[in-house]
Amino acid sequence: EPEVTQTPSHQVTQMGQEVILRCVPISNHLYFYWYRQILGQKVEFLVSFYNNEISEKSEIFDDQFSVERPDGSNFTLKIRSTKLEDSAMYFCASSVDTQHEKLFFGSGTQLSVL
Amino acid sequence: GQNIDQPTEMTATEGAIVQINCTYQTSGFNGLFWYQQHAGEAPTFLSYNVLDGLEEKGRFSSFLSRSKGYSYLLLKELQMKDSASYLCAVRDGGAAGNKLTFGGGTRVLVKP
C-alpha cells in the first residue's frame, strides 16, 4: 500500500536554529497537511496545502512556520527559529481530495529543541 | 470553537467488547473519523461516519448521531494488539482542505 514518508525520523536542534522537516506524500494525492503532537497531548492541525498554496492554517502556524512544495514530490515544513515549545512529533499527511476522504499520515518526525 | 470529549483510558479483557464514546461541539461538521494510534507511531484510519447510523468494518464498528453530537467506536473480540489510543476527530467542513480536530484520545489497555 502506498504510504507517506517523512525524514528524518528524529531531529535534535538548538533553540533559535532553523529546521526543515521533509515529507513525500502519496503520489496521486492533491491535499497535504502538517499536524503535530506534543508528548501526551492531542494531535493538532497546523496547516493544509492545495494547488501550491496554503488553504487553511491554525493559530499555531505563525510567521515562524512556512511550508513549501519545492518539486513534484516533496512537501516541507520549515521552522525559522525554533523554540523549546516546538518540541513535538510532527506528522505529515495527505489525501486524494477533501470529500469523504481519509487522511494518510506519515510516521512522523520527532523534533527535540534543546 | 471546537470541543471533542472522549474518556482518557479504558481497560478490557482479551476477547471482550469495548465501546469508546465521543461527544463533540464544533462550529461545522462534515464527518467524524476514528483513528488508532500505537505509542510513538502515526494515527491509522479506522472508520468514517458522515450520516447517522452504524458503519461496520470487521471487528470495528462506529456509530454517529449528528443531532446529539455523539459517536462511539465499538471494538469486538478484543486482541492484545488492540491496545492503543483511539482518536475521535471531526472534520469541520471548511471550503478547502481536510482539517481534522482531534479529541485527546482514549487509551485502551487489553489484558489477558
JSON list of C-alpha atoms in Angstrom, two decimals:
[
{"chain": "A", "resi": 1, "resn": "GLU", "atom": "CA", "xyz": [0.00, 0.00, 0.00]},
{"chain": "A", "resi": 2, "resn": "PRO", "atom": "CA", "xyz": [1.35, 3.47, -0.82]},
{"chain": "A", "resi": 3, "resn": "GLU", "atom": "CA", "xyz": [2.49, 5.49, 2.15]},
{"chain": "A", "resi": 4, "resn": "VAL", "atom": "CA", "xyz": [3.53, 8.95, 3.24]},
{"chain": "A", "resi": 5, "resn": "THR", "atom": "CA", "xyz": [7.22, 9.06, 4.09]},
{"chain": "A", "resi": 6, "resn": "GLN", "atom": "CA", "xyz": [8.91, 11.53, 6.41]},
{"chain": "A", "resi": 7, "resn": "THR", "atom": "CA", "xyz": [12.53, 12.34, 7.07]},
{"chain": "A", "resi": 8, "resn": "PRO", "atom": "CA", "xyz": [14.28, 12.50, 9.40]},
{"chain": "A", "resi": 9, "resn": "SER", "atom": "CA", "xyz": [12.58, 10.32, 11.99]},
{"chain": "A", "resi": 10, "resn": "HIS", "atom": "CA", "xyz": [14.33, 12.26, 14.75]},
{"chain": "A", "resi": 11, "resn": "GLN", "atom": "CA", "xyz": [15.75, 15.78, 14.75]},
{"chain": "A", "resi": 12, "resn": "VAL", "atom": "CA", "xyz": [17.57, 17.43, 17.60]},
{"chain": "A", "resi": 13, "resn": "THR", "atom": "CA", "xyz": [18.29, 21.13, 17.35]},
{"chain": "A", "resi": 14, "resn": "GLN", "atom": "CA", "xyz": [19.33, 24.07, 19.45]},
{"chain": "A", "resi": 15, "resn": "MET", "atom": "CA", "xyz": [16.85, 26.79, 20.33]},
{"chain": "A", "resi": 16, "resn": "GLY", "atom": "CA", "xyz": [16.89, 29.53, 17.72]},
{"chain": "A", "resi": 17, "resn": "GLN", "atom": "CA", "xyz": [18.05, 27.28, 14.90]},
{"chain": "A", "resi": 18, "resn": "GLU", "atom": "CA", "xyz": [16.13, 26.67, 11.71]},
{"chain": "A", "resi": 19, "resn": "VAL", "atom": "CA", "xyz": [14.82, 23.19, 10.92]},
{"chain": "A", "resi": 20, "resn": "ILE", "atom": "CA", "xyz": [13.27, 21.72, 7.82]},
{"chain": "A", "resi": 21, "resn": "LEU", "atom": "CA", "xyz": [11.09, 18.65, 8.08]},
{"chain": "A", "resi": 22, "resn": "ARG", "atom": "CA", "xyz": [10.57, 16.72, 4.90]},
{"chain": "A", "resi": 23, "resn": "CYS", "atom": "CA", "xyz": [7.68, 14.67, 3.59]},
{"chain": "A", "resi": 24, "resn": "VAL", "atom": "CA", "xyz": [6.87, 12.77, 0.44]},
{"chain": "A", "resi": 25, "resn": "PRO", "atom": "CA", "xyz": [3.07, 12.49, 0.16]},
{"chain": "A", "resi": 26, "resn": "ILE", "atom": "CA", "xyz": [1.35, 9.70, -1.71]},
{"chain": "A", "resi": 27, "resn": "SER", "atom": "CA", "xyz": [1.84, 10.36, -5.41]},
{"chain": "A", "resi": 28, "resn": "ASN", "atom": "CA", "xyz": [-1.75, 10.84, -6.61]},
{"chain": "A", "resi": 29, "resn": "HIS", "atom": "CA", "xyz": [-2.84, 12.86, -3.60]},
{"chain": "A", "resi": 30, "resn": "LEU", "atom": "CA", "xyz": [-3.68, 16.52, -4.02]},
{"chain": "A", "resi": 31, "resn": "TYR", "atom": "CA", "xyz": [-4.01, 17.79, -0.44]},
{"chain": "A", "resi": 32, "resn": "PHE", "atom": "CA", "xyz": [-1.18, 17.95, 2.04]},
{"chain": "A", "resi": 33, "resn": "TYR", "atom": "CA", "xyz": [-1.12, 18.69, 5.75]},
{"chain": "A", "resi": 34, "resn": "TRP", "atom": "CA", "xyz": [1.07, 19.12, 8.76]},
{"chain": "A", "resi": 35, "resn": "TYR", "atom": "CA", "xyz": [-0.10, 18.15, 12.23]},
{"chain": "A", "resi": 36, "resn": "ARG", "atom": "CA", "xyz": [1.84, 18.00, 15.45]},
{"chain": "A", "resi": 37, "resn": "GLN", "atom": "CA", "xyz": [1.51, 16.15, 18.73]},
{"chain": "A", "resi": 38, "resn": "ILE", "atom": "CA", "xyz": [3.25, 17.32, 21.86]},
{"chain": "A", "resi": 39, "resn": "LEU", "atom": "CA", "xyz": [4.05, 14.37, 24.12]},
{"chain": "A", "resi": 40, "resn": "GLY", "atom": "CA", "xyz": [0.94, 13.23, 25.95]},
{"chain": "A", "resi": 41, "resn": "GLN", "atom": "CA", "xyz": [-1.32, 15.75, 24.23]},
{"chain": "A", "resi": 42, "resn": "LYS", "atom": "CA", "xyz": [-3.76, 15.70, 21.36]},
{"chain": "A", "resi": 43, "resn": "VAL", "atom": "CA", "xyz": [-2.93, 15.79, 17.67]},
{"chain": "A", "resi": 44, "resn": "GLU", "atom": "CA", "xyz": [-3.18, 19.42, 16.49]},
{"chain": "A", "resi": 45, "resn": "PHE", "atom": "CA", "xyz": [-3.71, 20.78, 12.99]},
{"chain": "A", "resi": 46, "resn": "LEU", "atom": "CA", "xyz": [-1.06, 23.16, 11.70]},
{"chain": "A", "resi": 47, "resn": "VAL", "atom": "CA", "xyz": [-1.68, 23.78, 8.00]},
{"chain": "A", "resi": 48, "resn": "SER", "atom": "CA", "xyz": [-3.28, 22.43, 4.86]},
{"chain": "A", "resi": 49, "resn": "PHE", "atom": "CA", "xyz": [-1.90, 22.96, 1.35]},
{"chain": "A", "resi": 50, "resn": "TYR", "atom": "CA", "xyz": [-3.51, 22.59, -2.02]},
{"chain": "A", "resi": 51, "resn": "ASN", "atom": "CA", "xyz": [-2.66, 23.75, -5.53]},
{"chain": "A", "resi": 52, "resn": "ASN", "atom": "CA", "xyz": [0.64, 25.25, -4.36]},
{"chain": "A", "resi": 53, "resn": "GLU", "atom": "CA", "xyz": [-0.82, 27.44, -1.69]},
{"chain": "A", "resi": 54, "resn": "ILE", "atom": "CA", "xyz": [-1.94, 27.31, 1.91]},
{"chain": "A", "resi": 55, "resn": "SER", "atom": "CA", "xyz": [-5.68, 26.62, 2.11]},
{"chain": "A", "resi": 56, "resn": "GLU", "atom": "CA", "xyz": [-6.03, 26.82, 5.88]},
{"chain": "A", "resi": 57, "resn": "LYS", "atom": "CA", "xyz": [-3.77, 27.30, 8.89]},
{"chain": "A", "resi": 58, "resn": "SER", "atom": "CA", "xyz": [-4.17, 27.25, 12.64]},
{"chain": "A", "resi": 59, "resn": "GLU", "atom": "CA", "xyz": [-3.14, 29.81, 15.25]},
{"chain": "A", "resi": 60, "resn": "ILE", "atom": "CA", "xyz": [-0.08, 27.68, 15.96]},
{"chain": "A", "resi": 61, "resn": "PHE", "atom": "CA", "xyz": [1.17, 28.26, 12.41]},
{"chain": "A", "resi": 62, "resn": "ASP", "atom": "CA", "xyz": [2.60, 31.74, 12.94]},
{"chain": "A", "resi": 63, "resn": "ASP", "atom": "CA", "xyz": [5.19, 33.55, 10.86]},
{"chain": "A", "resi": 64, "resn": "GLN", "atom": "CA", "xyz": [7.95, 31.30, 12.20]},
{"chain": "A", "resi": 65, "resn": "PHE", "atom": "CA", "xyz": [6.45, 28.46, 10.17]},
{"chain": "A", "resi": 66, "resn": "SER", "atom": "CA", "xyz": [6.35, 28.03, 6.42]},
{"chain": "A", "resi": 67, "resn": "VAL", "atom": "CA", "xyz": [5.54, 25.23, 4.01]},
{"chain": "A", "resi": 68, "resn": "GLU", "atom": "CA", "xyz": [6.73, 24.58, 0.51]},
{"chain": "A", "resi": 69, "resn": "ARG", "atom": "CA", "xyz": [6.33, 22.08, -2.27]},
{"chain": "A", "resi": 70, "resn": "PRO", "atom": "CA", "xyz": [9.69, 22.61, -3.97]},
{"chain": "A", "resi": 71, "resn": "ASP", "atom": "CA", "xyz": [9.16, 19.95, -6.62]},
{"chain": "A", "resi": 72, "resn": "GLY", "atom": "CA", "xyz": [6.55, 17.42, -7.71]},
{"chain": "A", "resi": 73, "resn": "SER", "atom": "CA", "xyz": [7.09, 15.06, -4.82]},
{"chain": "A", "resi": 74, "resn": "ASN", "atom": "CA", "xyz": [8.37, 16.77, -1.65]},
{"chain": "A", "resi": 75, "resn": "PHE", "atom": "CA", "xyz": [6.43, 18.81, 0.89]},
{"chain": "A", "resi": 76, "resn": "THR", "atom": "CA", "xyz": [8.40, 20.59, 3.59]},
{"chain": "A", "resi": 77, "resn": "LEU", "atom": "CA", "xyz": [7.74, 22.35, 6.87]},
{"chain": "A", "resi": 78, "resn": "LYS", "atom": "CA", "xyz": [10.27, 24.97, 7.95]},
{"chain": "A", "resi": 79, "resn": "ILE", "atom": "CA", "xyz": [10.54, 26.44, 11.42]},
{"chain": "A", "resi": 80, "resn": "ARG", "atom": "CA", "xyz": [12.76, 29.52, 11.19]},
{"chain": "A", "resi": 81, "resn": "SER", "atom": "CA", "xyz": [13.81, 29.99, 14.78]},
{"chain": "A", "resi": 82, "resn": "THR", "atom": "CA", "xyz": [12.89, 27.05, 16.95]},
{"chain": "A", "resi": 83, "resn": "LYS", "atom": "CA", "xyz": [11.61, 27.44, 20.50]},
{"chain": "A", "resi": 84, "resn": "LEU", "atom": "CA", "xyz": [11.58, 24.92, 23.31]},
{"chain": "A", "resi": 85, "resn": "GLU", "atom": "CA", "xyz": [7.81, 24.61, 22.95]},
{"chain": "A", "resi": 86, "resn": "ASP", "atom": "CA", "xyz": [8.18, 23.48, 19.34]},
{"chain": "A", "resi": 87, "resn": "SER", "atom": "CA", "xyz": [9.38, 20.12, 20.63]},
{"chain": "A", "resi": 88, "resn": "ALA", "atom": "CA", "xyz": [6.79, 17.64, 19.38]},
{"chain": "A", "resi": 89, "resn": "MET", "atom": "CA", "xyz": [6.12, 14.85, 16.91]},
{"chain": "A", "resi": 90, "resn": "TYR", "atom": "CA", "xyz": [5.33, 16.39, 13.54]},
{"chain": "A", "resi": 91, "resn": "PHE", "atom": "CA", "xyz": [3.11, 14.36, 11.23]},
{"chain": "A", "resi": 92, "resn": "CYS", "atom": "CA", "xyz": [2.72, 14.97, 7.54]},
{"chain": "A", "resi": 93, "resn": "ALA", "atom": "CA", "xyz": [-0.50, 13.73, 5.95]},
{"chain": "A", "resi": 94, "resn": "SER", "atom": "CA", "xyz": [-2.07, 13.66, 2.52]},
{"chain": "A", "resi": 95, "resn": "SER", "atom": "CA", "xyz": [-5.45, 12.92, 0.98]},
{"chain": "A", "resi": 96, "resn": "VAL", "atom": "CA", "xyz": [-6.81, 12.48, -2.51]},
{"chain": "A", "resi": 97, "resn": "ASP", "atom": "CA", "xyz": [-9.44, 15.15, -2.03]},
{"chain": "A", "resi": 98, "resn": "THR", "atom": "CA", "xyz": [-11.46, 16.69, 0.75]},
{"chain": "A", "resi": 99, "resn": "GLN", "atom": "CA", "xyz": [-14.77, 14.95, 0.40]},
{"chain": "A", "resi": 100, "resn": "HIS", "atom": "CA", "xyz": [-15.23, 11.76, 2.33]},
{"chain": "A", "resi": 101, "resn": "GLU", "atom": "CA", "xyz": [-11.56, 11.01, 2.11]},
{"chain": "A", "resi": 102, "resn": "LYS", "atom": "CA", "xyz": [-9.37, 9.83, 4.94]},
{"chain": "A", "resi": 103, "resn": "LEU", "atom": "CA", "xyz": [-6.00, 11.30, 5.73]},
{"chain": "A", "resi": 104, "resn": "PHE", "atom": "CA", "xyz": [-2.95, 9.09, 5.39]},
{"chain": "A", "resi": 105, "resn": "PHE", "atom": "CA", "xyz": [-0.35, 10.00, 7.99]},
{"chain": "A", "resi": 106, "resn": "GLY", "atom": "CA", "xyz": [3.38, 9.59, 7.77]},
{"chain": "A", "resi": 107, "resn": "SER", "atom": "CA", "xyz": [5.31, 8.00, 10.62]},
{"chain": "A", "resi": 108, "resn": "GLY", "atom": "CA", "xyz": [6.35, 11.40, 11.95]},
{"chain": "A", "resi": 109, "resn": "THR", "atom": "CA", "xyz": [9.47, 13.38, 12.81]},
{"chain": "A", "resi": 110, "resn": "GLN", "atom": "CA", "xyz": [10.24, 13.70, 16.49]},
{"chain": "A", "resi": 111, "resn": "LEU", "atom": "CA", "xyz": [11.65, 17.21, 16.94]},
{"chain": "A", "resi": 112, "resn": "SER", "atom": "CA", "xyz": [13.56, 17.96, 20.13]},
{"chain": "A", "resi": 113, "resn": "VAL", "atom": "CA", "xyz": [14.58, 21.57, 20.76]},
{"chain": "A", "resi": 114, "resn": "LEU", "atom": "CA", "xyz": [17.26, 21.98, 23.41]},
{"chain": "B", "resi": 1, "resn": "GLY", "atom": "CA", "xyz": [-14.77, 26.76, 18.81]},
{"chain": "B", "resi": 2, "resn": "GLN", "atom": "CA", "xyz": [-14.21, 23.05, 18.70]},
{"chain": "B", "resi": 3, "resn": "ASN", "atom": "CA", "xyz": [-14.63, 20.72, 21.63]},
{"chain": "B", "resi": 4, "resn": "ILE", "atom": "CA", "xyz": [-14.27, 16.97, 21.42]},
{"chain": "B", "resi": 5, "resn": "ASP", "atom": "CA", "xyz": [-14.51, 14.80, 24.51]},
{"chain": "B", "resi": 6, "resn": "GLN", "atom": "CA", "xyz": [-13.65, 11.17, 25.00]},
{"chain": "B", "resi": 7, "resn": "PRO", "atom": "CA", "xyz": [-12.62, 9.15, 28.04]},
{"chain": "B", "resi": 8, "resn": "THR", "atom": "CA", "xyz": [-8.95, 9.16, 28.85]},
{"chain": "B", "resi": 9, "resn": "GLU", "atom": "CA", "xyz": [-8.49, 5.47, 29.47]},
{"chain": "B", "resi": 10, "resn": "MET", "atom": "CA", "xyz": [-10.34, 2.15, 29.36]},
{"chain": "B", "resi": 11, "resn": "THR", "atom": "CA", "xyz": [-9.35, -1.37, 30.30]},
{"chain": "B", "resi": 12, "resn": "ALA", "atom": "CA", "xyz": [-10.87, -4.54, 28.89]},
{"chain": "B", "resi": 13, "resn": "THR", "atom": "CA", "xyz": [-10.17, -8.25, 28.70]},
{"chain": "B", "resi": 14, "resn": "GLU", "atom": "CA", "xyz": [-8.98, -10.11, 25.63]},
{"chain": "B", "resi": 15, "resn": "GLY", "atom": "CA", "xyz": [-12.00, -11.42, 23.69]},
{"chain": "B", "resi": 16, "resn": "ALA", "atom": "CA", "xyz": [-14.37, -8.87, 25.20]},
{"chain": "B", "resi": 17, "resn": "ILE", "atom": "CA", "xyz": [-16.10, -5.83, 23.69]},
{"chain": "B", "resi": 18, "resn": "VAL", "atom": "CA", "xyz": [-15.27, -2.22, 24.42]},
{"chain": "B", "resi": 19, "resn": "GLN", "atom": "CA", "xyz": [-17.22, 0.89, 23.46]},
{"chain": "B", "resi": 20, "resn": "ILE", "atom": "CA", "xyz": [-15.44, 4.23, 23.27]},
{"chain": "B", "resi": 21, "resn": "ASN", "atom": "CA", "xyz": [-17.72, 7.24, 23.34]},
{"chain": "B", "resi": 22, "resn": "CYS", "atom": "CA", "xyz": [-17.03, 10.62, 21.78]},
{"chain": "B", "resi": 23, "resn": "THR", "atom": "CA", "xyz": [-19.07, 13.79, 22.09]},
{"chain": "B", "resi": 24, "resn": "TYR", "atom": "CA", "xyz": [-18.40, 16.89, 20.08]},
{"chain": "B", "resi": 25, "resn": "GLN", "atom": "CA", "xyz": [-19.43, 20.51, 19.82]},
{"chain": "B", "resi": 26, "resn": "THR", "atom": "CA", "xyz": [-17.98, 22.05, 16.69]},
{"chain": "B", "resi": 27, "resn": "SER", "atom": "CA", "xyz": [-18.70, 25.12, 14.61]},
{"chain": "B", "resi": 28, "resn": "GLY", "atom": "CA", "xyz": [-19.12, 22.97, 11.50]},
{"chain": "B", "resi": 29, "resn": "PHE", "atom": "CA", "xyz": [-19.45, 19.29, 10.74]},
{"chain": "B", "resi": 30, "resn": "ASN", "atom": "CA", "xyz": [-18.53, 17.33, 7.67]},
{"chain": "B", "resi": 31, "resn": "GLY", "atom": "CA", "xyz": [-17.74, 13.90, 9.01]},
{"chain": "B", "resi": 32, "resn": "LEU", "atom": "CA", "xyz": [-16.31, 12.08, 12.00]},
{"chain": "B", "resi": 33, "resn": "PHE", "atom": "CA", "xyz": [-13.26, 9.85, 11.88]},
{"chain": "B", "resi": 34, "resn": "TRP", "atom": "CA", "xyz": [-11.79, 7.28, 14.22]},
{"chain": "B", "resi": 35, "resn": "TYR", "atom": "CA", "xyz": [-8.07, 6.65, 14.15]},
{"chain": "B", "resi": 36, "resn": "GLN", "atom": "CA", "xyz": [-5.91, 4.14, 16.02]},
{"chain": "B", "resi": 37, "resn": "GLN", "atom": "CA", "xyz": [-2.54, 5.25, 17.31]},
{"chain": "B", "resi": 38, "resn": "HIS", "atom": "CA", "xyz": [0.04, 2.96, 18.86]},
{"chain": "B", "resi": 39, "resn": "ALA", "atom": "CA", "xyz": [2.55, 4.64, 21.11]},
{"chain": "B", "resi": 40, "resn": "GLY", "atom": "CA", "xyz": [5.16, 6.56, 19.14]},
{"chain": "B", "resi": 41, "resn": "GLU", "atom": "CA", "xyz": [3.50, 5.84, 15.82]},
{"chain": "B", "resi": 42, "resn": "ALA", "atom": "CA", "xyz": [1.30, 7.65, 13.34]},
{"chain": "B", "resi": 43, "resn": "PRO", "atom": "CA", "xyz": [-2.50, 7.58, 13.53]},
{"chain": "B", "resi": 44, "resn": "THR", "atom": "CA", "xyz": [-4.02, 4.99, 11.19]},
{"chain": "B", "resi": 45, "resn": "PHE", "atom": "CA", "xyz": [-7.53, 5.27, 9.81]},
{"chain": "B", "resi": 46, "resn": "LEU", "atom": "CA", "xyz": [-10.23, 3.01, 11.25]},
{"chain": "B", "resi": 47, "resn": "SER", "atom": "CA", "xyz": [-13.62, 4.41, 10.24]},
{"chain": "B", "resi": 48, "resn": "TYR", "atom": "CA", "xyz": [-15.58, 7.34, 8.92]},
{"chain": "B", "resi": 49, "resn": "ASN", "atom": "CA", "xyz": [-19.18, 8.45, 9.51]},
{"chain": "B", "resi": 50, "resn": "VAL", "atom": "CA", "xyz": [-20.91, 11.36, 7.88]},
{"chain": "B", "resi": 51, "resn": "LEU", "atom": "CA", "xyz": [-24.53, 10.17, 8.08]},
{"chain": "B", "resi": 52, "resn": "ASP", "atom": "CA", "xyz": [-26.37, 8.96, 11.17]},
{"chain": "B", "resi": 53, "resn": "GLY", "atom": "CA", "xyz": [-26.14, 5.28, 11.89]},
{"chain": "B", "resi": 54, "resn": "LEU", "atom": "CA", "xyz": [-23.77, 2.39, 12.23]},
{"chain": "B", "resi": 55, "resn": "GLU", "atom": "CA", "xyz": [-20.82, 1.59, 9.99]},
{"chain": "B", "resi": 56, "resn": "GLU", "atom": "CA", "xyz": [-19.40, -1.90, 10.43]},
{"chain": "B", "resi": 57, "resn": "LYS", "atom": "CA", "xyz": [-15.98, -3.00, 9.32]},
{"chain": "B", "resi": 58, "resn": "GLY", "atom": "CA", "xyz": [-14.90, -6.37, 10.61]},
{"chain": "B", "resi": 59, "resn": "ARG", "atom": "CA", "xyz": [-14.29, -6.27, 14.35]},
{"chain": "B", "resi": 60, "resn": "PHE", "atom": "CA", "xyz": [-14.71, -2.49, 14.44]},
{"chain": "B", "resi": 61, "resn": "SER", "atom": "CA", "xyz": [-17.98, -0.55, 14.19]},
{"chain": "B", "resi": 62, "resn": "SER", "atom": "CA", "xyz": [-18.65, 3.15, 14.51]},
{"chain": "B", "resi": 63, "resn": "PHE", "atom": "CA", "xyz": [-21.90, 4.94, 15.20]},
{"chain": "B", "resi": 64, "resn": "LEU", "atom": "CA", "xyz": [-22.90, 8.56, 14.68]},
{"chain": "B", "resi": 65, "resn": "SER", "atom": "CA", "xyz": [-25.79, 10.71, 15.86]},
{"chain": "B", "resi": 66, "resn": "ARG", "atom": "CA", "xyz": [-25.41, 14.21, 14.44]},
{"chain": "B", "resi": 67, "resn": "SER", "atom": "CA", "xyz": [-28.36, 15.62, 16.39]},
{"chain": "B", "resi": 68, "resn": "LYS", "atom": "CA", "xyz": [-26.75, 14.51, 19.65]},
{"chain": "B", "resi": 69, "resn": "GLY", "atom": "CA", "xyz": [-23.18, 15.33, 18.67]},
{"chain": "B", "resi": 70, "resn": "TYR", "atom": "CA", "xyz": [-22.25, 11.79, 19.61]},
{"chain": "B", "resi": 71, "resn": "SER", "atom": "CA", "xyz": [-20.29, 8.91, 18.21]},
{"chain": "B", "resi": 72, "resn": "TYR", "atom": "CA", "xyz": [-18.94, 5.65, 19.50]},
{"chain": "B", "resi": 73, "resn": "LEU", "atom": "CA", "xyz": [-16.37, 3.14, 18.35]},
{"chain": "B", "resi": 74, "resn": "LEU", "atom": "CA", "xyz": [-17.09, -0.48, 19.17]},
{"chain": "B", "resi": 75, "resn": "LEU", "atom": "CA", "xyz": [-14.25, -2.96, 19.26]},
{"chain": "B", "resi": 76, "resn": "LYS", "atom": "CA", "xyz": [-15.30, -6.61, 19.36]},
{"chain": "B", "resi": 77, "resn": "GLU", "atom": "CA", "xyz": [-13.32, -9.76, 20.09]},
{"chain": "B", "resi": 78, "resn": "LEU", "atom": "CA", "xyz": [-10.53, -7.73, 21.57]},
{"chain": "B", "resi": 79, "resn": "GLN", "atom": "CA", "xyz": [-6.98, -8.82, 20.85]},
{"chain": "B", "resi": 80, "resn": "MET", "atom": "CA", "xyz": [-3.81, -7.84, 22.67]},
{"chain": "B", "resi": 81, "resn": "LYS", "atom": "CA", "xyz": [-2.69, -5.89, 19.61]},
{"chain": "B", "resi": 82, "resn": "ASP", "atom": "CA", "xyz": [-5.74, -3.62, 20.02]},
{"chain": "B", "resi": 83, "resn": "SER", "atom": "CA", "xyz": [-4.01, -1.98, 22.99]},
{"chain": "B", "resi": 84, "resn": "ALA", "atom": "CA", "xyz": [-3.56, 1.54, 21.64]},
{"chain": "B", "resi": 85, "resn": "SER", "atom": "CA", "xyz": [-5.02, 5.03, 21.74]},
{"chain": "B", "resi": 86, "resn": "TYR", "atom": "CA", "xyz": [-8.20, 5.63, 19.79]},
{"chain": "B", "resi": 87, "resn": "LEU", "atom": "CA", "xyz": [-8.67, 9.14, 18.46]},
{"chain": "B", "resi": 88, "resn": "CYS", "atom": "CA", "xyz": [-12.01, 10.70, 17.62]},
{"chain": "B", "resi": 89, "resn": "ALA", "atom": "CA", "xyz": [-11.68, 13.50, 15.04]},
{"chain": "B", "resi": 90, "resn": "VAL", "atom": "CA", "xyz": [-14.19, 15.82, 13.42]},
{"chain": "B", "resi": 91, "resn": "ARG", "atom": "CA", "xyz": [-13.84, 17.43, 10.01]},
{"chain": "B", "resi": 92, "resn": "ASP", "atom": "CA", "xyz": [-15.24, 20.90, 10.18]},
{"chain": "B", "resi": 93, "resn": "GLY", "atom": "CA", "xyz": [-16.36, 21.21, 6.60]},
{"chain": "B", "resi": 94, "resn": "GLY", "atom": "CA", "xyz": [-14.19, 24.10, 5.59]},
{"chain": "B", "resi": 95, "resn": "ALA", "atom": "CA", "xyz": [-14.24, 25.19, 1.99]},
{"chain": "B", "resi": 96, "resn": "ALA", "atom": "CA", "xyz": [-10.86, 23.71, 1.25]},
{"chain": "B", "resi": 97, "resn": "GLY", "atom": "CA", "xyz": [-8.57, 21.35, 2.98]},
{"chain": "B", "resi": 98, "resn": "ASN", "atom": "CA", "xyz": [-9.43, 18.49, 5.22]},
{"chain": "B", "resi": 99, "resn": "LYS", "atom": "CA", "xyz": [-8.74, 19.94, 8.63]},
{"chain": "B", "resi": 100, "resn": "LEU", "atom": "CA", "xyz": [-9.44, 17.47, 11.39]},
{"chain": "B", "resi": 101, "resn": "THR", "atom": "CA", "xyz": [-9.90, 18.47, 15.01]},
{"chain": "B", "resi": 102, "resn": "PHE", "atom": "CA", "xyz": [-8.87, 15.63, 17.29]},
{"chain": "B", "resi": 103, "resn": "GLY", "atom": "CA", "xyz": [-10.01, 14.65, 20.72]},
{"chain": "B", "resi": 104, "resn": "GLY", "atom": "CA", "xyz": [-7.44, 13.78, 23.33]},
{"chain": "B", "resi": 105, "resn": "GLY", "atom": "CA", "xyz": [-7.64, 10.08, 22.59]},
{"chain": "B", "resi": 106, "resn": "THR", "atom": "CA", "xyz": [-8.76, 7.11, 24.65]},
{"chain": "B", "resi": 107, "resn": "ARG", "atom": "CA", "xyz": [-6.03, 4.74, 25.70]},
{"chain": "B", "resi": 108, "resn": "VAL", "atom": "CA", "xyz": [-7.34, 1.17, 25.66]},
{"chain": "B", "resi": 109, "resn": "LEU", "atom": "CA", "xyz": [-5.46, -1.47, 27.58]},
{"chain": "B", "resi": 110, "resn": "VAL", "atom": "CA", "xyz": [-6.33, -5.06, 26.72]},
{"chain": "B", "resi": 111, "resn": "LYS", "atom": "CA", "xyz": [-5.49, -7.55, 29.44]},
{"chain": "B", "resi": 112, "resn": "PRO", "atom": "CA", "xyz": [-5.16, -11.32, 29.04]}
]
